Coordinates of C-alpha atoms and ligand atoms in Angstrom, one line a residue:
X330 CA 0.0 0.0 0.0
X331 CA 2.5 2.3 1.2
X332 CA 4.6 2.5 -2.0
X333 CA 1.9 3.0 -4.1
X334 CA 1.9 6.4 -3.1
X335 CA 1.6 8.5 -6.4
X336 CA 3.9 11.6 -5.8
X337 CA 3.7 15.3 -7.4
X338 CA 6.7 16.9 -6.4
X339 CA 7.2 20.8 -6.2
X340 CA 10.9 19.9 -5.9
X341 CA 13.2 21.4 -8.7
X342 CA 10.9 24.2 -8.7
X343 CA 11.6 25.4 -5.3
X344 CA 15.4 24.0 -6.0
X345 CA 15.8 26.9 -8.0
X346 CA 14.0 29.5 -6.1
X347 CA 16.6 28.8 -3.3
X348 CA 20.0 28.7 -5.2
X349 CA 19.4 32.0 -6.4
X350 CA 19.9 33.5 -3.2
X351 CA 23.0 33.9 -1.6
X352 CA 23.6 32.1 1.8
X353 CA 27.5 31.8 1.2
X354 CA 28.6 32.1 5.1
X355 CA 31.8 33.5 6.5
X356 CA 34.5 31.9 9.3
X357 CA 35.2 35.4 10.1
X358 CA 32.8 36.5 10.9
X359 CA 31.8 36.2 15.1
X360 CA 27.7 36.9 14.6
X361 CA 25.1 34.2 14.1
X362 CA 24.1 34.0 11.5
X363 CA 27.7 35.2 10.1
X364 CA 25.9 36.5 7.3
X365 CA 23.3 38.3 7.5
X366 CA 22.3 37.2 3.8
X367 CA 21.1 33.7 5.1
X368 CA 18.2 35.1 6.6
X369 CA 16.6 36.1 3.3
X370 CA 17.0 32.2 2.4
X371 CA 15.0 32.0 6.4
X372 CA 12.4 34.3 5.6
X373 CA 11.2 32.7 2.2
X374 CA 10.9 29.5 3.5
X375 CA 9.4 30.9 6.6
X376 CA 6.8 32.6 4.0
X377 CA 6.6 29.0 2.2
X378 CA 5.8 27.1 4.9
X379 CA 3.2 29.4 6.6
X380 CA 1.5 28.9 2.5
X381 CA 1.4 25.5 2.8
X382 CA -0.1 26.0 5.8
X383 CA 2.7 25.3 8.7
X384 CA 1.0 27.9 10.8
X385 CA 4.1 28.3 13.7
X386 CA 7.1 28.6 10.9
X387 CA 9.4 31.0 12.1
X388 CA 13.0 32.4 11.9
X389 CA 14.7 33.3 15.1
X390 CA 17.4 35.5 15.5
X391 CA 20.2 33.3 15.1
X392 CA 18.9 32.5 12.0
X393 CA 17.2 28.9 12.5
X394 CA 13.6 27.9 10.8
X395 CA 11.9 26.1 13.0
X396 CA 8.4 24.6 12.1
X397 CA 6.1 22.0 12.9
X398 CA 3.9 19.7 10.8
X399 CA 0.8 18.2 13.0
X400 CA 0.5 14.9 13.7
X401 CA -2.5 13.3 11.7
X402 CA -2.7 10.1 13.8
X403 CA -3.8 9.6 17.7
X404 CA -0.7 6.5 17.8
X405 CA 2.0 8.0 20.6
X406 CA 4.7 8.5 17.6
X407 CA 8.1 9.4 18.4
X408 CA 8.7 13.5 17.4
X409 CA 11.1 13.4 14.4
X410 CA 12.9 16.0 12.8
X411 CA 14.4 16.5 9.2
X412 CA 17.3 18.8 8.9
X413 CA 19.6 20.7 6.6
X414 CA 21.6 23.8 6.4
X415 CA 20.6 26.9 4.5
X416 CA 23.9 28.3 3.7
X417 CA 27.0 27.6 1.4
X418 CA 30.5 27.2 1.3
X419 CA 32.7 29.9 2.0
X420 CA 35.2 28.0 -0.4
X421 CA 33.4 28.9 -3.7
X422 CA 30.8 31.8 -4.4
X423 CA 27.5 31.4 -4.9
X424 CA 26.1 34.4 -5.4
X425 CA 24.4 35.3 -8.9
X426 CA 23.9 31.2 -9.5
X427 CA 22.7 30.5 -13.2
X428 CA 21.8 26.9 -13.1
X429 CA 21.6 25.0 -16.0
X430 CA 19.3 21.8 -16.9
X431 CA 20.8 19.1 -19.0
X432 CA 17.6 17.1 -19.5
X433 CA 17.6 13.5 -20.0
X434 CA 21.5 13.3 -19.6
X435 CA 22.9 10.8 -22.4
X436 CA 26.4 10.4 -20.6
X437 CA 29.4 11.8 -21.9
X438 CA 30.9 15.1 -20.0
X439 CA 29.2 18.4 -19.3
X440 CA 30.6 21.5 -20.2
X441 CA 29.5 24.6 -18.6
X442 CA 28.5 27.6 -21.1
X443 CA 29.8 30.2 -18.8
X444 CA 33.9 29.6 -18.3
X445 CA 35.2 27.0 -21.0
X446 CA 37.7 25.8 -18.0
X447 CA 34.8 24.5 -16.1
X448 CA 33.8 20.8 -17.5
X449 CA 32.6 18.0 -15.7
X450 CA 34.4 15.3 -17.4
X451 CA 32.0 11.4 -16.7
X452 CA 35.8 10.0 -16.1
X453 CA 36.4 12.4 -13.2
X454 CA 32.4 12.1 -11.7
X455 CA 32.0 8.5 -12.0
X456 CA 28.5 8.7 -10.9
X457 CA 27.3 10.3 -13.9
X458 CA 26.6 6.8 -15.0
X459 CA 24.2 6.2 -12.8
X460 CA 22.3 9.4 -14.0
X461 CA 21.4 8.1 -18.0
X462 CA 18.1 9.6 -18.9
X463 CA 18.0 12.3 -15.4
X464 CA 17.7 15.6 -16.1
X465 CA 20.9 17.2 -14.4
X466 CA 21.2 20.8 -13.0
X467 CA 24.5 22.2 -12.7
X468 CA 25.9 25.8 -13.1
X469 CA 27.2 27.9 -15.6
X470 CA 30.2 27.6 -14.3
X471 CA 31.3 30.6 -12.4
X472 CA 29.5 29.2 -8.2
X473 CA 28.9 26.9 -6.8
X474 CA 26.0 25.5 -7.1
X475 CA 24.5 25.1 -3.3
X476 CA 22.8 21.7 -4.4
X477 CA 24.6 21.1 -0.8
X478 CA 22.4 22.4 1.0
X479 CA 19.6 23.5 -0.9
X480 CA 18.9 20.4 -2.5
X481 CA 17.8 19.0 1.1
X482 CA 15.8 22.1 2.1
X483 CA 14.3 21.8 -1.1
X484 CA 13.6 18.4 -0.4
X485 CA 12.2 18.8 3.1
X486 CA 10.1 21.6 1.6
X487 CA 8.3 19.1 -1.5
X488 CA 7.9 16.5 1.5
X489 CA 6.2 18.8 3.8
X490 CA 4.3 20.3 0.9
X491 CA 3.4 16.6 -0.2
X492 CA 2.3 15.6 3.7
X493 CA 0.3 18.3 4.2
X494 CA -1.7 18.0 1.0
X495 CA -2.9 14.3 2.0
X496 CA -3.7 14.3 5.2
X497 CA -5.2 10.8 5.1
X498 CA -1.2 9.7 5.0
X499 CA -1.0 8.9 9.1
X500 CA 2.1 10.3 10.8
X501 CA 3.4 11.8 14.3
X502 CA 4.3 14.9 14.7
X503 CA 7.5 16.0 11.8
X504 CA 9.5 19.1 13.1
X505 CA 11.5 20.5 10.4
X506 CA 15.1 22.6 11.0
X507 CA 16.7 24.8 9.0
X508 CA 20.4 25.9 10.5
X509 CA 22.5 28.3 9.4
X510 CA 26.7 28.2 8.9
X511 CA 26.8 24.2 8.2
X512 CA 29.6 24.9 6.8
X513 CA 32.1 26.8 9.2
X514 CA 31.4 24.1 11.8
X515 CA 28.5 26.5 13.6
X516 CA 25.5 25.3 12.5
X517 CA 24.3 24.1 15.9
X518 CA 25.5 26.6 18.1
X519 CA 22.7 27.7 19.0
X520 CA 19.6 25.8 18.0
X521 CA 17.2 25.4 20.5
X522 CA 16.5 21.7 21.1
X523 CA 14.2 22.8 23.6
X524 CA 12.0 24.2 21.3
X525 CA 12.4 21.7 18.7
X526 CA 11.0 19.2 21.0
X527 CA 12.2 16.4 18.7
X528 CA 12.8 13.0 20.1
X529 CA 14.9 11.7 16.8
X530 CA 16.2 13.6 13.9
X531 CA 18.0 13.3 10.2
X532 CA 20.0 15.8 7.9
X533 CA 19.4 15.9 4.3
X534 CA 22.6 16.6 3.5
X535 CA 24.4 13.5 1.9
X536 CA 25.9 12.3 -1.8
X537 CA 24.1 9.4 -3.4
X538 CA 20.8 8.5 -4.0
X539 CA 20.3 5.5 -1.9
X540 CA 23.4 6.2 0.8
X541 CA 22.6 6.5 4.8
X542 CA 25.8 7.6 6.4
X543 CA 25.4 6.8 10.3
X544 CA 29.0 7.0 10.9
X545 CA 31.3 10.3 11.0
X546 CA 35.0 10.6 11.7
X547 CA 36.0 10.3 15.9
X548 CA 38.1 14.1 16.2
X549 CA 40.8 15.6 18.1
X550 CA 43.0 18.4 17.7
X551 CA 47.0 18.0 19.1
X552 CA 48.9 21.4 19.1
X553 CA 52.6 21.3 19.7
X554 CA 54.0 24.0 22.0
X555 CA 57.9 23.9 21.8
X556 CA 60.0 26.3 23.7
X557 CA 63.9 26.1 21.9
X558 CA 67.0 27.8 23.3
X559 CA 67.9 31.0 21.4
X560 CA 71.5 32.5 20.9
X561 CA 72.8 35.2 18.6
X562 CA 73.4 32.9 15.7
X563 CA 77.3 34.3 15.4
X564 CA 77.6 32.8 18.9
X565 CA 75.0 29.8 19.1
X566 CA 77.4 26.8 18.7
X567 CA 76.5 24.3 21.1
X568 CA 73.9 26.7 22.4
X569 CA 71.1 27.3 20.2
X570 CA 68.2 24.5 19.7
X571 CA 66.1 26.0 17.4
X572 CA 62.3 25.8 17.5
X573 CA 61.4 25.4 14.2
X574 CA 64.0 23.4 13.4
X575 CA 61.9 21.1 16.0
X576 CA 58.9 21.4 14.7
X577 CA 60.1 20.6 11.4
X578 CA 61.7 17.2 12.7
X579 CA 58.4 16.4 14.1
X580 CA 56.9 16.8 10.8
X581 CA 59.4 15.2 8.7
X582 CA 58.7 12.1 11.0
X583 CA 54.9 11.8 11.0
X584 CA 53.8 8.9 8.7
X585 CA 53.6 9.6 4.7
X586 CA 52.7 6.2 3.2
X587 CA 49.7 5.6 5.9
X588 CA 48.0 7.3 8.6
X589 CA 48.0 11.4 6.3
X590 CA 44.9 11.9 4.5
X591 CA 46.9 11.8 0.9
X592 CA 47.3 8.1 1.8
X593 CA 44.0 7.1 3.3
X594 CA 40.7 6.2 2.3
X595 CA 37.7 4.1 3.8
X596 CA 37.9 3.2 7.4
X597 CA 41.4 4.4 8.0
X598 CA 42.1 7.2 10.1
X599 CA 45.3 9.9 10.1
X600 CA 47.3 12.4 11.6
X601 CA 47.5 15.6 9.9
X602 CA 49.6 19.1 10.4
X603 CA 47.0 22.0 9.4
X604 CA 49.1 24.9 11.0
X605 CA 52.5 25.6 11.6
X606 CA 53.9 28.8 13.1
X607 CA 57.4 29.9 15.3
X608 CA 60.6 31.7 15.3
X609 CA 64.0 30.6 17.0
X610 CA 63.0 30.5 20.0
X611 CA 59.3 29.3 20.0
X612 CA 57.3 27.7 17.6
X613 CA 53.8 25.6 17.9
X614 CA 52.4 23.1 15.3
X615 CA 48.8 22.1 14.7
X616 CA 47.6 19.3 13.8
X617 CA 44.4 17.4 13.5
X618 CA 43.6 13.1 14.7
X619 CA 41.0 11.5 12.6
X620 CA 39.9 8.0 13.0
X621 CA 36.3 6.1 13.8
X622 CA 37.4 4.2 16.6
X623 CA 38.4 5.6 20.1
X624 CA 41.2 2.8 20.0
X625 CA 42.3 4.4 16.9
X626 CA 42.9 7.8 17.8
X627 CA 44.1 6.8 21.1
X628 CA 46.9 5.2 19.1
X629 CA 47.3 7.8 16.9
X630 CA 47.7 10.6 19.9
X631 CA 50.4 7.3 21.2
X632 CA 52.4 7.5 17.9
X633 CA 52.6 11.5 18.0
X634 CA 53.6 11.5 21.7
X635 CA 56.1 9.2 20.5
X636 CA 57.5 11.0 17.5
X637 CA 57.9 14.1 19.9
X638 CA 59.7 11.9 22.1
X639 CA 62.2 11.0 19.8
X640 CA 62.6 14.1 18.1
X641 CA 63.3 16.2 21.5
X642 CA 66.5 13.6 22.4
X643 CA 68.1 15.9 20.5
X644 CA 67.4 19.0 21.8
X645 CA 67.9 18.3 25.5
X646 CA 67.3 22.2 26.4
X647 CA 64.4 22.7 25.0
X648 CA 60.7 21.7 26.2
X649 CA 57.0 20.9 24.2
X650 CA 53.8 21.0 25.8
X651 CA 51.4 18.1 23.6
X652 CA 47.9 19.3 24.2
X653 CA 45.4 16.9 22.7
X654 CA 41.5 18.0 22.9
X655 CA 38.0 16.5 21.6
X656 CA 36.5 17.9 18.8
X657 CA 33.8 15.5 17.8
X658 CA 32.9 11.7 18.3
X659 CA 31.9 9.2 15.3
X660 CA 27.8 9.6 15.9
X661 CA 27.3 5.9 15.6
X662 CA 28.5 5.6 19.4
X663 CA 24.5 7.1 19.9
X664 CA 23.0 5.9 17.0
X665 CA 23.6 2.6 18.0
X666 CA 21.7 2.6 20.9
X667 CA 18.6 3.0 19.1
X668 CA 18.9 0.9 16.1
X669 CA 15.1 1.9 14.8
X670 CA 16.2 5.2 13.5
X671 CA 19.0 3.4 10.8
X672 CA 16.5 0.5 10.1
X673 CA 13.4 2.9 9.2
X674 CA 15.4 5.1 7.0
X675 CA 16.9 1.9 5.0
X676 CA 13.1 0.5 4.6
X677 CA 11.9 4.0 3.6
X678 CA 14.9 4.2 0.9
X679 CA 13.9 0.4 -0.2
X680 CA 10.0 1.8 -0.3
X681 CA 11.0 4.5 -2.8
X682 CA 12.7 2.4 -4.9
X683 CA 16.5 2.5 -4.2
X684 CA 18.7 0.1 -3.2
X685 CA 19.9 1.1 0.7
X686 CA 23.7 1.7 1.0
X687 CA 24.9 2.2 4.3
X688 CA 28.2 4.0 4.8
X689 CA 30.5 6.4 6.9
X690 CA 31.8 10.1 6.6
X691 CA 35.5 11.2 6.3
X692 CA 34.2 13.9 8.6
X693 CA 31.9 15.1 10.6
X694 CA 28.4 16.3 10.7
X695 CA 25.9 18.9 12.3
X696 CA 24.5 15.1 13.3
X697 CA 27.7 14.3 14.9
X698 CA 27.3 17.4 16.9
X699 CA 23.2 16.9 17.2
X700 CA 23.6 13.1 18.3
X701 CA 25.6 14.0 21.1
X702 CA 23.6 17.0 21.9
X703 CA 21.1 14.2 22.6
X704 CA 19.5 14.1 19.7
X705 CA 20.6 11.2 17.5
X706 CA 20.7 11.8 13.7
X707 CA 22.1 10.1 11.1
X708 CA 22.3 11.5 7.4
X709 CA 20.4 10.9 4.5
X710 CA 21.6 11.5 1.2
X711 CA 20.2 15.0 -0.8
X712 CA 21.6 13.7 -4.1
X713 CA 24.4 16.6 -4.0
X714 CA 27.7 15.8 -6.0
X715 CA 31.2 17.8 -6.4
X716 CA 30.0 20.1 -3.5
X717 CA 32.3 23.1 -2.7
X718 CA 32.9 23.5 -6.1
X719 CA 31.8 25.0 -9.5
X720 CA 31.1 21.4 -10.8
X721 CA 28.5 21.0 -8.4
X722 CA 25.5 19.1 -9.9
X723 CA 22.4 17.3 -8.8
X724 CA 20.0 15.8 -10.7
X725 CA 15.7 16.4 -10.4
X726 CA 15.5 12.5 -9.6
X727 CA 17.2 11.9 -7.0
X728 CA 16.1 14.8 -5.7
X729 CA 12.6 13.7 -6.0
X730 CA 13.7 10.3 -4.5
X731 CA 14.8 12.1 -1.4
X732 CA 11.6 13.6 -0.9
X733 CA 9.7 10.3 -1.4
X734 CA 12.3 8.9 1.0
X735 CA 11.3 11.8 3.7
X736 CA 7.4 10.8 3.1
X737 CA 8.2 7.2 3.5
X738 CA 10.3 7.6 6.6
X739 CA 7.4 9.4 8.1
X740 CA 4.8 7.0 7.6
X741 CA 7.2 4.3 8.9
X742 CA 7.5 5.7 12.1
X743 CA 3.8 5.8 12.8
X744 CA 3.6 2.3 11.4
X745 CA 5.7 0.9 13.9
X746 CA 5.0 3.2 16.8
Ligands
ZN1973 ZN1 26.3 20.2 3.5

């Protein structure tokens, strides 16, 4: 019964009524939002969702949409949430986006009509081959596209659009979140979970059609505080132990075949310098632990407290502070505990018609941040591809897909409540 749902989606419409705002947010920036821009991207879909009739839609000041659709069913049904982020990489512009549609895409590469550099070549996007027949939207080749985010809002938006024009579809109570500055690591600074009142959530923000990611990266940062001996250098023999010459040893020794992110792929984790800065006499190096198991970063914090070790037996004068400090944990630790949220979002990906793939991120999520916030949330994919870049492409179908997905995940959790 439940896949014989016929859908009408809004989706590619409202797809392209979002990418032509800019949302592009800014790391220097200390203000929430850090662009102020964002908040026109709020207020449409604020505006949207009050049309289709989500009467408590609002923006706050930070910048978050928050909304509610009702439940339609008396069943006690777990509050769920669907998530994404409104703004866009700080990496690549995206203001003045001119999307292009290449409709029912025949394989082959993409060129871009407005910079002749810009081409998407099918032997450097490999999943272009799973998109025969889609009709693809990219840009002209000078932004971004913002398919990462906007394709999930956009999603979220036809779902909520779809579940509110059939209300004989029964489902609990859906809260929908819109966060700002996704993309400089702030977008859950300060949503109000409180508010939200949402039990279990999921961003909208992955690759694939098909993917579940319910794994992210386990993070620490090390920095390297090395205090050398300084001498004027016309009088420094057998005196001087020079700090950057230090901190350069320690780099020179960290692993190169395995273990640095040039090296790695999959399930392997790495060490890797991000910032280095000093003069004779002090210098401090920053790097960054990656891996998904607590056992592997703890070995990986073991072999850097070793390399320093080493390296400082030469330079018996001198001193180095290792200061190693969370940044994130691999979300699966809380996911796992309730193993309904994974198993729902695979059926509801089966139920519109795609072959579940479960995987892991090489990084880390607002989810990672949410789950641990006490809200667990694994990531669905948005159909987004190339992201951060002026390749960027996603394609009407699998956007479409996502929104089924979103309407099938709802359902599923009254079913089984
Ligand atoms: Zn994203």
């Amino acid at each position: 019964m439940s896949s014989r749902i016929n859908f009408t989606h809004t989706v590619t419409e409202r797809f392209l009524r979002y990418v032509a705002i800019d949302t592009q947010s800014d790391p220097n920036s200390a203000s929430c939002p850090s662009t102020e821009k964002q908040k026109h991207l709020g207020a449409l879909l604020v505006q949207e969702l009050r049309d289709i009739g989500l009467a408590d839609a609002e923006l706050d000041v930070h910048g978050y949409v928050y909304a509610t659709i009702p439940a339609t069913t008396d069943k006690r049904v777990p509050v769920v949430c669907f998530c994404s982020h409104m703004d866009t990489s700080p990496d690549c512009s995206g203001a003045g986006v001119k999307p292009q549609i290449v409709s029912n895409y025949q394989g082959g590469d993409i060129a871009l009509p407005g910079d002749p550099a810009q081409v998407i070549r099918a032997a450097e996007h490999p999943a272009l081959a799973d998109q025969i027949g889609h009709d693809i939207i990219t840009t002209d080749g000078t932004t971004l596209l913002g398919a990462d985010n906007k394709a999930g809002i956009a999603e979220i938006m036809d779902a909520a659009a779809f579940l509110v024009g059939h209300p004989q579809i029964e489902h609990g109570t859906i809260k929908i979140l819109f966060t700002p500055d996704e993309e400089i690591g702030r977008g859950v600074d300060k949503v109000d979970l409180q508010k939200l009142g949402a039990e279990f959530a999921y961003t909208i923000d992955g690759e694939t059609a098909g993917h579940l990611e319910d794994e992210t990266f386990s993070a620490d940062s090390a920095l390297i505080t090395i205090a050398g001996v300084s001498a004027h250098p016309g009088f420094a023999k057998g005196k001087m132990e020079h700090a950057i010459k230090i901190a350069a040893a320690i780099v020179e020794r960290l692993p190169k075949g395995t273990c640095s992110p040039e090296t790695t792929e999959g399930r392997d984790g790495f060490l890797h310098p991000i910032g280095i800065s000093g003069a004779l006499e002090q210098a401090t190096l920053a790097l960054i632990v990656r891996d998904f198991t607590e056992a592997g970063l703890q070995d990986k914090a073991a072999l850097l407290q070793r390399i320093v070790g080493e390296v400082m037996r030469d330079y018996p004068r001198s001193t180095v502070k290792l200061d190693i400090k969370p940044q994130y944990r691999n979300m699966k630790q809380v996911i796992d505990r309730h193993p309904q949220i994974v198993d729902f979002a695979l059926e509801a990906i089966r139920r519109a018609g795609l072959e579940p793939v479960r995987s892991s991120i090489r990084g880390g999520t607002d989810g990672s941040r949410l789950s641990f916030m006490g809200l667990p949330c694994p990531n669905i994919f948005a159909g987004e591809h190339a992201f951060h870049s002026r390749l960027e492409w996603v394609s009407r179908q699998d956007m479409e897909k996502a929104a089924e997905t979103i309407v099938h995940l709802a359902m599923i959790w009254a079913e089984r409540a």
